[in-house]
Structures are given as structure tokens and as C-alpha cells.
Amino acid sequence: MSCKKRSPLKKNLGHIGEIHEIILEAQTTAKSENHFQGRDEGNKIVIIPSGPYGKGQAVAARIMEATPHVLKGQVVSFEA
């Protein structure tokens, strides 16, 4: 019996174009101070550009890019 696992990149590429609810965790990431890092409802790390929102806040983001371990998105809405 063969069991094929989908690669993390292939799974993450399937999220491109979707809108995910993100809870923001940190304003800076390892690679940029101009981004926020958060997690979506599936506990995936999502990186978004900095904006007028803060740690602990929920935002909705459209997923634009994917790597094997991180999704990258653009904010489409947030509550002030």
C-alpha cells in the first residue's frame, strides 16, 4: 500500500487567493521590520505588511504567495 503525502509547498500553494482570518503575534519578522507575523485558523504562519493594526488584533488577509512554511498576504479588512 503506498501512501503519498502532499508536500508543504503544494498544500500552501492551494491557499493562494483565499481570505484567511489572522491573529497578529509580532510586528517584526526575522527578515523585515515592515511586516507583521500572525497565525490563521489552521495555525499557519502568515506574513502581512505593517499597517494601522497591532499585536493581538484580528485581520482578514488575502493570501498572495506561499512558501513551504509561510503564507504571505495583503490585508483586506480589519477592525480599528
Short mmCIF file of C-alpha atoms in Angstrom, two decimals:
data_model
loop_
_atom_site.label_atom_id
_atom_site.label_comp_id
_atom_site.label_asym_id
_atom_site.label_seq_id
_atom_site.Cartn_x
_atom_site.Cartn_y
_atom_site.Cartn_z
CA MET A 1 0.00 0.00 0.00
CA SER A 2 1.54 3.32 -1.00
CA CYS A 3 0.80 6.47 0.88
CA LYS A 4 1.55 9.74 -0.90
CA LYS A 5 1.88 12.86 1.20
CA ARG A 6 1.39 16.26 -0.33
CA SER A 7 4.40 18.48 0.11
CA PRO A 8 4.01 21.51 2.39
CA LEU A 9 4.61 23.82 -0.58
CA LYS A 10 1.90 22.15 -2.64
CA LYS A 11 -0.56 22.43 0.27
CA ASN A 12 0.30 26.10 0.84
CA LEU A 13 0.06 26.97 -2.87
CA GLY A 14 -3.55 25.81 -2.68
CA HIS A 15 -4.30 28.71 -0.30
CA ILE A 16 -3.35 31.44 -2.79
CA GLY A 17 -6.35 33.68 -3.44
CA GLU A 18 -8.16 32.64 -0.26
CA ILE A 19 -9.03 35.08 2.51
CA HIS A 20 -7.85 33.98 5.97
CA GLU A 21 -8.58 35.44 9.41
CA ILE A 22 -5.22 36.22 11.03
CA ILE A 23 -4.42 36.90 14.69
CA LEU A 24 -1.33 39.12 14.78
CA GLU A 25 1.56 37.99 17.01
CA ALA A 26 4.57 40.21 16.31
CA GLN A 27 5.27 43.41 14.41
CA THR A 28 8.65 42.38 13.07
CA THR A 29 9.71 39.21 11.36
CA ALA A 30 13.16 37.66 11.12
CA LYS A 31 13.62 39.22 7.68
CA SER A 32 11.79 42.56 7.90
CA GLU A 33 10.72 45.19 10.40
CA ASN A 34 8.00 46.36 7.99
CA HIS A 35 5.81 43.29 8.39
CA PHE A 36 3.54 41.64 10.93
CA GLN A 37 3.54 37.93 11.62
CA GLY A 38 0.39 36.15 12.68
CA ARG A 39 -1.37 32.80 12.51
CA ASP A 40 -4.51 31.77 10.70
CA GLU A 41 -7.27 29.45 11.89
CA GLY A 42 -5.17 26.45 10.77
CA ASN A 43 -2.18 27.70 12.84
CA LYS A 44 -0.20 28.53 9.67
CA ILE A 45 2.20 31.47 9.87
CA VAL A 46 1.05 34.38 7.72
CA ILE A 47 3.16 37.47 6.97
CA ILE A 48 1.43 40.76 6.10
CA PRO A 49 2.73 44.33 5.57
CA SER A 50 2.72 46.61 8.63
CA GLY A 51 -0.25 48.91 8.98
CA PRO A 52 -2.56 50.60 11.49
CA TYR A 53 -3.18 47.42 13.47
CA GLY A 54 -1.46 45.85 16.45
CA LYS A 55 -0.45 42.69 18.24
CA GLY A 56 -3.42 40.53 19.22
CA GLN A 57 -5.70 42.11 16.64
CA ALA A 58 -7.58 40.06 14.05
CA VAL A 59 -7.34 40.99 10.38
CA ALA A 60 -8.60 39.39 7.18
CA ALA A 61 -5.89 38.84 4.60
CA ARG A 62 -5.92 37.55 1.03
CA ILE A 63 -3.11 35.03 0.55
CA MET A 64 -0.88 36.20 -2.32
CA GLU A 65 2.23 34.00 -2.03
CA ALA A 66 3.26 30.74 -0.43
CA THR A 67 6.46 29.03 0.66
CA PRO A 68 6.70 25.57 2.25
CA HIS A 69 6.34 27.02 5.76
CA VAL A 70 4.84 30.53 5.42
CA LEU A 71 1.93 32.21 3.68
CA LYS A 72 2.18 35.87 2.62
CA GLY A 73 -0.87 38.07 2.30
CA GLN A 74 -2.38 41.52 1.91
CA VAL A 75 -4.88 42.87 4.44
CA VAL A 76 -8.40 43.23 3.04
CA SER A 77 -10.11 44.30 6.28
CA PHE A 78 -9.55 44.87 9.99
CA GLU A 79 -11.42 46.35 12.91
CA ALA A 80 -9.93 49.58 14.24
#
